[in-house]
């Protein structure tokens, strides 16, 4: 989703801004722009539709320089991707502004500004903000005061950064509902939508709080809260080494991240040898809260929602804890009835997903005994706002399609199952089995990764296809959903997952020789039922691609291709089968020539509703 980088320095910042944008590319975007205040106190602006590389070309052709500037990658919401709609937006050739988020009352503000004589050049909701700033500056006062007066008129979510040629060494920022960090330097300060953008210039960051405003110059940094009072926010140092963005020998981040899973899963599990040690991962306050848990409500979006669906099977079957799972965009707007003793669990790799954050924020103490977040990003909004935190140790995930962040979420949720199960009399032997299974997981995943070439060969059959069905039963059903989501996200093949038992209630009508059907078929108690469903597909001419372990008793035959997945303990099979399906979608996308790491229309961190 949109990305912001801004700088106030004693040195030239165009390359810092461009490098920041390159580092934000993983978030997903469709246009980019940069505004600098040059030596003659003029605003110099490049904006381009498409990739940051296009902006770089523009800068090469017509270099602009300055010590103060703002830059942006835009993911279109209001108005198509285009040069005109790209940020920064300007007003009166004086102020330039970039924005992440959505301004809900933009239409009313637009009408008001037009009445005041402002011409609105773009179709964006953002442009009104820069004119409001300009109108306020024209009356008098500093850029900070103008920003203070502007934000009170805005309804919606925003992270903002603005420059003004009359205050040439200053950048002012504000945030409500969208993240913004301050990068603290020596003789220079920065703003960005996440720390990644600024790791080349600093390792010290301030995470702005809701409704904060900030004013930076090369030598000063002031933060104000919503009341306009100056406040101190803690500067945090980010540890080196956790974030590598080097592709190494891989062609794409997605395949690199798929192959990083053994280490990521191991790091997330942390080598715990018993359930008490597992509990330490949830923090000091966890035991008191876990003691009260009678039910669990999971809320998440997309891939993280699928992790929640898997967890429901584990929590109910292993821990005996009743569990509901809902997508955040529905949960947040629904009138709900929660039962006493419910723990709210939010799952979000980015920790910034707008709907999940809103769901957390509108959950009340009457409804829930407390909240737990499973996230991959320390200091993200959800991490800061939840009572308990489980940080997955996937390392930075750049590919937009989530892979290692998802499987590490599953490890975290199995660990949650273990600690809650222990409280409800889960036998010691079962606890030991689960721990042993988690210990064996990295090796099982390594063995699954060895299937890479066989899966690549299998994937060729999908290239001419426009649709695909994924079938499974039980706990593998959400894994089939995740497999279908991955395939559609990066290869643009329409894919749907069904619980195999639902086949004859509708989707069977779609099955013909043109419809590849992927089955997730480990040898479990539902296997025979699944086999019957697959026969129904075969007898209608469907082509089957069966991901099954050797004990499942499948054999290659006409229109049935078997992908043998390593045998592994039943409880971790959802994770192992996920890896095989990730490889399938990667190879299909690769051969279709799509932009695997940055699929069209998608964003890594979905900070708007
Ligand atoms: C798909 C994917 C998305 C995210 C969803 C929620 O590969 O990554 O479906 O899972 O946008 O994001 P988080 O987990 O950051 O809340």
Short mmCIF file of N, CA, C and O in Angstrom, two decimals, residues 172-295:
data_model
loop_
_atom_site.label_atom_id
_atom_site.label_comp_id
_atom_site.label_asym_id
_atom_site.label_seq_id
_atom_site.Cartn_x
_atom_site.Cartn_y
_atom_site.Cartn_z
N UNK A 172 6.77 18.60 8.02
CA UNK A 172 5.78 18.35 9.06
C UNK A 172 5.01 17.09 8.71
O UNK A 172 4.67 16.86 7.54
N UNK A 173 4.76 16.26 9.72
CA UNK A 173 4.02 15.02 9.50
C UNK A 173 2.88 14.89 10.50
O UNK A 173 2.85 15.59 11.52
N UNK A 174 1.95 14.00 10.19
CA UNK A 174 0.84 13.73 11.11
C UNK A 174 0.35 12.32 10.85
O UNK A 174 0.48 11.82 9.73
N UNK A 175 -0.19 11.70 11.88
CA UNK A 175 -0.77 10.37 11.65
C UNK A 175 -2.04 10.15 12.47
O UNK A 175 -2.13 10.56 13.63
N UNK A 176 -3.01 9.54 11.83
CA UNK A 176 -4.20 9.02 12.51
C UNK A 176 -4.66 7.83 11.68
O UNK A 176 -4.98 7.99 10.51
N UNK A 177 -4.60 6.67 12.26
CA UNK A 177 -5.10 5.48 11.57
C UNK A 177 -4.13 4.87 10.57
O UNK A 177 -4.36 3.76 10.12
N UNK A 178 -3.07 5.56 10.20
CA UNK A 178 -2.04 4.99 9.32
C UNK A 178 -0.69 5.21 9.98
O UNK A 178 -0.47 6.28 10.57
N UNK A 179 0.22 4.26 9.87
CA UNK A 179 1.48 4.40 10.60
C UNK A 179 2.43 5.44 10.00
O UNK A 179 2.43 5.68 8.79
N UNK A 180 3.23 6.04 10.88
CA UNK A 180 4.30 6.96 10.45
C UNK A 180 5.41 6.88 11.50
O UNK A 180 5.13 6.94 12.70
N UNK A 181 6.64 6.70 11.03
CA UNK A 181 7.76 6.67 11.97
C UNK A 181 8.69 7.83 11.68
O UNK A 181 8.73 8.35 10.56
N UNK A 182 9.42 8.23 12.72
CA UNK A 182 10.45 9.27 12.56
C UNK A 182 11.79 8.56 12.60
O UNK A 182 12.05 7.77 13.51
N UNK A 183 12.63 8.81 11.60
CA UNK A 183 13.99 8.28 11.61
C UNK A 183 14.89 9.36 12.15
O UNK A 183 14.94 10.48 11.62
N UNK A 184 15.61 9.04 13.24
CA UNK A 184 16.40 10.06 13.93
C UNK A 184 17.85 9.98 13.47
O UNK A 184 18.49 8.93 13.59
N UNK A 185 18.37 11.09 12.94
CA UNK A 185 19.74 11.09 12.46
C UNK A 185 20.57 12.15 13.17
O UNK A 185 20.12 12.79 14.12
N UNK A 186 21.79 12.35 12.69
CA UNK A 186 22.64 13.43 13.23
C UNK A 186 22.74 14.47 12.14
O UNK A 186 23.22 14.20 11.04
N UNK A 187 22.22 15.65 12.41
CA UNK A 187 22.16 16.69 11.38
C UNK A 187 21.16 16.38 10.29
O UNK A 187 21.19 16.97 9.21
N UNK A 188 20.27 15.48 10.57
CA UNK A 188 19.21 15.15 9.61
C UNK A 188 18.14 14.30 10.31
O UNK A 188 18.44 13.55 11.24
N UNK A 189 16.92 14.49 9.89
CA UNK A 189 15.82 13.68 10.43
C UNK A 189 14.90 13.30 9.28
O UNK A 189 14.88 13.96 8.23
N UNK A 190 14.15 12.23 9.50
CA UNK A 190 13.36 11.66 8.40
C UNK A 190 11.98 11.24 8.90
O UNK A 190 11.78 11.02 10.09
N UNK A 191 11.07 11.08 7.95
CA UNK A 191 9.78 10.44 8.23
C UNK A 191 9.60 9.32 7.22
O UNK A 191 10.07 9.42 6.09
N UNK A 192 8.87 8.29 7.62
CA UNK A 192 8.56 7.21 6.66
C UNK A 192 7.39 6.40 7.17
O UNK A 192 7.06 6.44 8.36
N UNK A 193 6.77 5.68 6.24
CA UNK A 193 5.65 4.85 6.68
C UNK A 193 6.11 3.57 7.35
O UNK A 193 5.37 2.99 8.13
N UNK A 194 7.33 3.11 7.08
CA UNK A 194 7.88 2.05 7.93
C UNK A 194 9.39 2.16 7.97
O UNK A 194 10.01 2.83 7.14
N UNK A 195 9.98 1.49 8.94
CA UNK A 195 11.41 1.66 9.20
C UNK A 195 12.27 1.17 8.04
O UNK A 195 13.37 1.66 7.84
N UNK A 196 11.75 0.20 7.29
CA UNK A 196 12.49 -0.36 6.16
C UNK A 196 13.02 0.73 5.24
O UNK A 196 14.12 0.65 4.71
N UNK A 197 12.19 1.75 5.04
CA UNK A 197 12.51 2.81 4.07
C UNK A 197 13.76 3.59 4.47
O UNK A 197 14.39 4.22 3.63
N UNK A 198 14.09 3.56 5.76
CA UNK A 198 15.16 4.45 6.25
C UNK A 198 16.34 3.70 6.84
O UNK A 198 17.25 4.32 7.40
N UNK A 199 16.36 2.39 6.70
CA UNK A 199 17.44 1.63 7.34
C UNK A 199 18.80 1.97 6.77
O UNK A 199 19.82 1.72 7.39
N UNK A 200 18.84 2.55 5.57
CA UNK A 200 20.14 2.93 5.00
C UNK A 200 20.70 4.20 5.62
O UNK A 200 21.88 4.50 5.47
N UNK A 201 19.85 4.96 6.36
CA UNK A 201 20.35 6.21 6.94
C UNK A 201 20.30 6.25 8.47
O UNK A 201 20.98 7.07 9.09
N UNK A 202 19.53 5.40 9.08
CA UNK A 202 19.49 5.40 10.55
C UNK A 202 18.99 4.08 11.10
O UNK A 202 18.32 3.30 10.39
N UNK A 203 19.33 3.81 12.37
CA UNK A 203 18.74 2.65 13.04
C UNK A 203 17.94 3.10 14.26
O UNK A 203 17.56 2.30 15.09
N UNK A 204 17.73 4.44 14.37
CA UNK A 204 16.99 4.96 15.54
C UNK A 204 15.64 5.52 15.08
O UNK A 204 15.58 6.35 14.15
N UNK A 205 14.60 5.05 15.73
CA UNK A 205 13.25 5.40 15.27
C UNK A 205 12.33 5.79 16.42
O UNK A 205 12.46 5.29 17.54
N UNK A 206 11.40 6.68 16.10
CA UNK A 206 10.28 6.97 17.01
C UNK A 206 9.02 6.49 16.30
O UNK A 206 8.78 6.85 15.14
N UNK A 207 8.24 5.67 16.99
CA UNK A 207 6.96 5.22 16.42
C UNK A 207 5.90 6.20 16.89
O UNK A 207 5.57 6.23 18.08
N UNK A 208 5.41 7.03 15.99
CA UNK A 208 4.43 8.04 16.39
C UNK A 208 3.15 7.37 16.86
O UNK A 208 2.77 6.32 16.35
N UNK A 209 2.50 7.99 17.84
CA UNK A 209 1.24 7.45 18.34
C UNK A 209 0.07 8.07 17.61
O UNK A 209 0.22 9.07 16.90
N UNK A 210 -1.11 7.44 17.80
CA UNK A 210 -2.33 7.94 17.17
C UNK A 210 -2.48 9.44 17.39
O UNK A 210 -2.30 9.92 18.51
N UNK A 211 -2.81 10.16 16.33
CA UNK A 211 -3.10 11.60 16.37
C UNK A 211 -1.87 12.48 16.66
O UNK A 211 -2.02 13.67 16.90
N UNK A 212 -0.68 11.91 16.63
CA UNK A 212 0.54 12.71 16.80
C UNK A 212 0.80 13.58 15.58
O UNK A 212 0.50 13.19 14.44
N UNK A 213 1.42 14.74 15.83
CA UNK A 213 1.99 15.56 14.76
C UNK A 213 3.48 15.68 15.02
O UNK A 213 3.90 15.64 16.18
N UNK A 214 4.25 15.83 13.97
CA UNK A 214 5.69 15.92 14.16
C UNK A 214 6.26 16.99 13.25
O UNK A 214 5.77 17.20 12.13
N UNK A 215 7.28 17.68 13.76
CA UNK A 215 7.95 18.71 12.96
C UNK A 215 9.44 18.42 13.00
O UNK A 215 10.02 18.36 14.08
N UNK A 216 10.03 18.17 11.83
CA UNK A 216 11.46 17.88 11.81
C UNK A 216 12.21 18.91 10.98
O UNK A 216 11.69 19.42 9.98
N UNK A 217 13.42 19.25 11.46
CA UNK A 217 14.38 20.01 10.67
C UNK A 217 15.68 19.20 10.78
O UNK A 217 15.70 18.20 11.52
N UNK A 218 16.78 19.62 10.13
CA UNK A 218 18.00 18.82 10.28
C UNK A 218 18.43 18.69 11.75
O UNK A 218 18.99 17.68 12.15
N UNK A 219 18.15 19.72 12.55
CA UNK A 219 18.67 19.72 13.92
C UNK A 219 17.61 19.62 15.00
O UNK A 219 17.94 19.70 16.19
N UNK A 220 16.37 19.50 14.64
CA UNK A 220 15.35 19.44 15.69
C UNK A 220 14.26 18.46 15.31
O UNK A 220 14.05 18.14 14.13
N UNK A 221 13.57 18.02 16.35
CA UNK A 221 12.51 17.02 16.15
C UNK A 221 11.50 17.24 17.28
O UNK A 221 11.85 17.10 18.45
N UNK A 222 10.30 17.65 16.94
CA UNK A 222 9.31 17.91 17.98
C UNK A 222 8.04 17.12 17.67
O UNK A 222 7.56 17.13 16.53
N UNK A 223 7.51 16.48 18.71
CA UNK A 223 6.27 15.72 18.53
C UNK A 223 5.18 16.36 19.40
O UNK A 223 5.44 16.77 20.53
N UNK A 224 4.00 16.46 18.83
CA UNK A 224 2.86 17.05 19.54
C UNK A 224 1.72 16.05 19.53
O UNK A 224 1.50 15.35 18.53
N UNK A 225 0.98 16.00 20.64
CA UNK A 225 -0.18 15.10 20.66
C UNK A 225 -1.42 15.82 20.13
O UNK A 225 -1.36 16.99 19.72
N UNK A 226 -2.55 15.13 20.18
CA UNK A 226 -3.78 15.67 19.58
C UNK A 226 -4.20 16.99 20.24
O UNK A 226 -4.81 17.84 19.59
N UNK A 227 -3.84 17.18 21.52
CA UNK A 227 -4.22 18.44 22.20
C UNK A 227 -3.30 19.59 21.82
O UNK A 227 -3.48 20.72 22.28
N UNK A 228 -2.26 19.30 21.07
CA UNK A 228 -1.31 20.34 20.70
C UNK A 228 -0.20 20.48 21.72
O UNK A 228 0.65 21.38 21.62
N UNK A 229 -0.15 19.59 22.72
CA UNK A 229 0.94 19.67 23.71
C UNK A 229 2.16 18.94 23.18
O UNK A 229 2.04 17.86 22.58
N UNK A 230 3.32 19.55 23.46
CA UNK A 230 4.57 18.91 23.05
C UNK A 230 4.79 17.68 23.92
O UNK A 230 4.60 17.73 25.14
N UNK A 231 5.16 16.56 23.30
CA UNK A 231 5.33 15.32 24.06
C UNK A 231 6.67 14.68 23.71
O UNK A 231 7.23 14.92 22.64
N UNK A 232 7.18 13.87 24.63
CA UNK A 232 8.41 13.10 24.37
C UNK A 232 8.00 11.70 23.95
O UNK A 232 7.17 11.09 24.61
N UNK A 233 8.52 11.22 22.87
CA UNK A 233 8.28 9.82 22.48
C UNK A 233 9.63 9.12 22.48
O UNK A 233 10.65 9.70 22.07
N UNK A 234 9.59 7.88 22.89
CA UNK A 234 10.83 7.12 23.05
C UNK A 234 11.52 6.85 21.71
O UNK A 234 10.86 6.48 20.73
N UNK A 235 12.84 7.02 21.71
CA UNK A 235 13.61 6.65 20.51
C UNK A 235 14.05 5.19 20.68
O UNK A 235 14.62 4.82 21.70
N UNK A 236 13.75 4.36 19.69
CA UNK A 236 14.11 2.94 19.81
C UNK A 236 15.15 2.58 18.76
O UNK A 236 15.07 3.04 17.62
N UNK A 237 16.10 1.77 19.17
CA UNK A 237 17.15 1.36 18.23
C UNK A 237 16.79 -0.01 17.65
O UNK A 237 16.49 -0.94 18.41
N UNK A 238 16.81 -0.12 16.36
CA UNK A 238 16.47 -1.40 15.72
C UNK A 238 17.74 -2.24 15.60
O UNK A 238 18.78 -1.73 15.18
N UNK A 239 17.62 -3.50 16.00
CA UNK A 239 18.81 -4.36 15.96
C UNK A 239 19.21 -4.64 14.52
O UNK A 239 18.38 -4.81 13.65
N UNK A 240 20.52 -4.72 14.33
CA UNK A 240 21.03 -5.06 12.99
C UNK A 240 20.79 -6.53 12.69
O UNK A 240 20.63 -7.34 13.58
N UNK A 241 20.82 -6.85 11.45
CA UNK A 241 20.92 -8.26 11.05
C UNK A 241 19.58 -8.97 10.90
O UNK A 241 19.51 -10.03 10.33
N UNK A 242 18.51 -8.40 11.47
CA UNK A 242 17.24 -9.10 11.40
C UNK A 242 16.60 -8.96 10.02
O UNK A 242 15.80 -9.77 9.62
N UNK A 243 16.97 -7.90 9.34
CA UNK A 243 16.28 -7.63 8.09
C UNK A 243 17.27 -7.66 6.94
O UNK A 243 18.07 -6.76 6.78
N UNK A 244 17.26 -8.72 6.17
CA UNK A 244 18.09 -8.68 4.98
C UNK A 244 17.18 -8.68 3.75
O UNK A 244 16.23 -9.44 3.67
N UNK A 245 17.49 -7.78 2.85
CA UNK A 245 16.65 -7.67 1.67
C UNK A 245 17.41 -8.15 0.43
O UNK A 245 17.02 -7.89 -0.68
N UNK A 246 18.52 -8.85 0.69
CA UNK A 246 19.34 -9.36 -0.38
C UNK A 246 18.67 -10.60 -0.99
O UNK A 246 18.28 -11.51 -0.29
N UNK A 247 18.59 -10.65 -2.32
CA UNK A 247 17.94 -11.80 -2.97
C UNK A 247 18.82 -13.06 -2.98
O UNK A 247 18.33 -14.15 -3.22
N UNK A 248 20.12 -12.88 -2.73
CA UNK A 248 21.03 -14.03 -2.79
C UNK A 248 20.96 -14.69 -4.15
O UNK A 248 20.94 -14.01 -5.18
N UNK A 249 20.88 -16.03 -4.16
CA UNK A 249 20.86 -16.75 -5.45
C UNK A 249 19.46 -16.92 -6.01
O UNK A 249 19.27 -17.64 -6.98
N UNK A 250 18.48 -16.33 -5.36
CA UNK A 250 17.10 -16.53 -5.80
C UNK A 250 16.68 -15.47 -6.81
O UNK A 250 17.20 -14.36 -6.81
N UNK A 251 15.69 -15.85 -7.64
CA UNK A 251 15.21 -14.90 -8.64
C UNK A 251 14.14 -13.98 -8.08
O UNK A 251 13.91 -12.90 -8.62
N UNK A 252 13.44 -14.45 -7.06
CA UNK A 252 12.35 -13.65 -6.49
C UNK A 252 12.37 -13.76 -4.98
O UNK A 252 12.82 -14.77 -4.43
N UNK A 253 11.80 -12.75 -4.34
CA UNK A 253 11.67 -12.81 -2.88
C UNK A 253 10.75 -13.96 -2.48
O UNK A 253 10.97 -14.61 -1.47
N UNK A 254 9.70 -14.20 -3.28
CA UNK A 254 8.75 -15.22 -2.84
C UNK A 254 9.43 -16.58 -2.70
O UNK A 254 9.27 -17.27 -1.69
N UNK A 255 10.22 -16.97 -3.71
CA UNK A 255 10.85 -18.29 -3.63
C UNK A 255 11.93 -18.29 -2.54
O UNK A 255 12.11 -19.27 -1.81
N UNK A 256 12.62 -17.16 -2.40
CA UNK A 256 13.61 -17.06 -1.31
C UNK A 256 12.91 -17.27 0.03
O UNK A 256 13.37 -18.03 0.89
N UNK A 257 11.76 -16.64 0.19
CA UNK A 257 11.06 -16.70 1.48
C UNK A 257 10.44 -18.08 1.70
O UNK A 257 10.38 -18.56 2.83
N UNK A 258 10.04 -18.73 0.61
CA UNK A 258 9.54 -20.12 0.75
C UNK A 258 10.69 -20.99 1.29
O UNK A 258 10.50 -21.81 2.19
N UNK A 259 11.89 -20.78 0.73
CA UNK A 259 13.03 -21.60 1.15
C UNK A 259 13.57 -21.20 2.52
O UNK A 259 14.34 -21.95 3.11
N UNK A 260 13.20 -20.05 3.01
CA UNK A 260 13.67 -19.63 4.35
C UNK A 260 12.82 -20.25 5.47
O UNK A 260 13.11 -20.06 6.65
N UNK A 261 11.77 -20.97 5.08
CA UNK A 261 10.82 -21.42 6.10
C UNK A 261 11.40 -22.35 7.18
O UNK A 261 11.06 -22.17 8.35
N UNK A 262 12.28 -23.28 6.84
CA UNK A 262 12.78 -24.13 7.94
C UNK A 262 13.37 -23.30 9.08
O UNK A 262 13.06 -23.52 10.25
N UNK A 263 14.19 -22.30 8.72
CA UNK A 263 14.82 -21.48 9.76
C UNK A 263 13.79 -20.60 10.46
O UNK A 263 13.83 -20.41 11.68
N UNK A 264 12.86 -20.05 9.68
CA UNK A 264 11.85 -19.16 10.27
C UNK A 264 10.96 -19.92 11.25
O UNK A 264 10.63 -19.42 12.34
N UNK A 265 10.61 -21.14 10.89
CA UNK A 265 9.74 -21.95 11.76
C UNK A 265 10.49 -22.32 13.03
O UNK A 265 9.95 -22.26 14.14
N UNK A 266 11.75 -22.66 12.86
CA UNK A 266 12.57 -23.04 14.01
C UNK A 266 12.73 -21.84 14.96
O UNK A 266 12.57 -21.97 16.17
N UNK A 267 13.02 -20.68 14.37
CA UNK A 267 13.21 -19.48 15.20
C UNK A 267 11.91 -19.13 15.93
O UNK A 267 11.91 -18.70 17.09
N UNK A 268 10.78 -19.31 15.27
CA UNK A 268 9.50 -18.96 15.90
C UNK A 268 9.18 -19.91 17.04
O UNK A 268 8.74 -19.49 18.11
N UNK A 269 9.44 -21.19 16.83
CA UNK A 269 9.17 -22.15 17.90
C UNK A 269 10.17 -21.96 19.05
O UNK A 269 9.82 -22.11 20.23
N UNK A 270 11.40 -21.59 18.70
CA UNK A 270 12.38 -21.22 19.73
C UNK A 270 12.91 -22.38 20.54
O UNK A 270 13.43 -22.19 21.63
N UNK A 271 12.74 -23.59 20.06
CA UNK A 271 13.37 -24.74 20.70
C UNK A 271 12.81 -25.08 22.08
O UNK A 271 13.51 -25.68 22.91
N UNK A 272 11.58 -24.70 22.38
CA UNK A 272 11.02 -24.99 23.70
C UNK A 272 10.95 -26.49 23.92
O UNK A 272 10.64 -27.25 23.01
N UNK A 273 11.24 -26.90 25.17
CA UNK A 273 11.25 -28.35 25.42
C UNK A 273 10.01 -28.81 26.17
O UNK A 273 9.74 -29.99 26.28
N UNK A 274 9.24 -27.88 26.72
CA UNK A 274 7.98 -28.28 27.36
C UNK A 274 6.97 -27.13 27.27
O UNK A 274 7.33 -26.01 26.87
N UNK A 275 5.73 -27.42 27.67
CA UNK A 275 4.65 -26.44 27.49
C UNK A 275 4.89 -25.16 28.31
O UNK A 275 4.50 -24.08 27.88
N UNK A 276 5.54 -25.31 29.51
CA UNK A 276 5.80 -24.08 30.29
C UNK A 276 6.73 -23.14 29.53
O UNK A 276 6.55 -21.94 29.51
N UNK A 277 7.74 -23.74 28.91
CA UNK A 277 8.68 -22.91 28.13
C UNK A 277 7.97 -22.28 26.94
O UNK A 277 8.24 -21.14 26.56
N UNK A 278 7.06 -23.02 26.36
CA UNK A 278 6.29 -22.48 25.22
C UNK A 278 5.54 -21.23 25.67
O UNK A 278 5.49 -20.21 24.97
N UNK A 279 5.02 -21.28 26.88
CA UNK A 279 4.21 -20.16 27.39
C UNK A 279 5.03 -18.87 27.51
O UNK A 279 4.50 -17.77 27.36
N UNK A 280 6.34 -19.01 27.76
CA UNK A 280 7.19 -17.81 27.90
C UNK A 280 7.15 -16.93 26.66
O UNK A 280 7.37 -15.73 26.74
N UNK A 281 6.87 -17.54 25.51
CA UNK A 281 6.85 -16.76 24.26
C UNK A 281 5.72 -15.73 24.24
O UNK A 281 5.72 -14.84 23.41
N UNK A 282 4.74 -15.90 25.11
CA UNK A 282 3.59 -14.99 25.08
C UNK A 282 3.73 -13.84 26.07
O UNK A 282 2.83 -13.01 26.20
N UNK A 283 4.85 -13.78 26.80
CA UNK A 283 5.11 -12.65 27.69
C UNK A 283 4.69 -12.92 29.13
O UNK A 283 3.96 -13.87 29.42
N UNK A 284 5.15 -12.03 30.03
CA UNK A 284 4.96 -12.24 31.48
C UNK A 284 3.49 -12.20 31.89
O UNK A 284 3.10 -12.81 32.88
N UNK A 285 2.68 -11.44 31.15
CA UNK A 285 1.28 -11.30 31.57
C UNK A 285 0.40 -12.45 31.07
O UNK A 285 -0.79 -12.50 31.39
N UNK A 286 1.01 -13.34 30.28
CA UNK A 286 0.19 -14.37 29.64
C UNK A 286 -0.47 -15.34 30.62
O UNK A 286 -1.68 -15.60 30.53
N UNK A 287 0.28 -15.88 31.62
CA UNK A 287 -0.35 -16.92 32.47
C UNK A 287 -1.65 -16.44 33.11
O UNK A 287 -2.65 -17.16 33.08
N UNK A 288 -1.65 -15.21 33.66
CA UNK A 288 -2.85 -14.73 34.36
C UNK A 288 -4.02 -14.63 33.40
O UNK A 288 -5.16 -14.98 33.75
N UNK A 289 -3.76 -14.18 32.19
CA UNK A 289 -4.85 -14.04 31.22
C UNK A 289 -5.30 -15.42 30.70
O UNK A 289 -6.50 -15.71 30.61
N UNK A 290 -4.33 -16.25 30.38
CA UNK A 290 -4.68 -17.58 29.86
C UNK A 290 -5.50 -18.39 30.87
O UNK A 290 -6.34 -19.20 30.48
N UNK A 291 -5.25 -18.15 32.17
CA UNK A 291 -6.01 -18.87 33.20
C UNK A 291 -7.51 -18.61 33.09
O UNK A 291 -8.33 -19.42 33.51
N UNK A 292 -7.87 -17.44 32.53
CA UNK A 292 -9.30 -17.08 32.49
C UNK A 292 -10.00 -17.49 31.18
O UNK A 292 -11.20 -17.30 31.03
N UNK A 293 -9.21 -18.00 30.22
CA UNK A 293 -9.77 -18.19 28.87
C UNK A 293 -10.77 -19.35 28.83
O UNK A 293 -10.45 -20.48 29.19
N UNK A 294 -11.97 -19.02 28.36
CA UNK A 294 -12.98 -20.07 28.16
C UNK A 294 -13.25 -20.26 26.67
O UNK A 294 -13.64 -21.33 26.22
N UNK A 295 -13.09 -19.20 25.92
CA UNK A 295 -13.30 -19.25 24.46
C UNK A 295 -12.28 -18.35 23.78
O UNK A 295 -11.75 -17.44 24.41
#
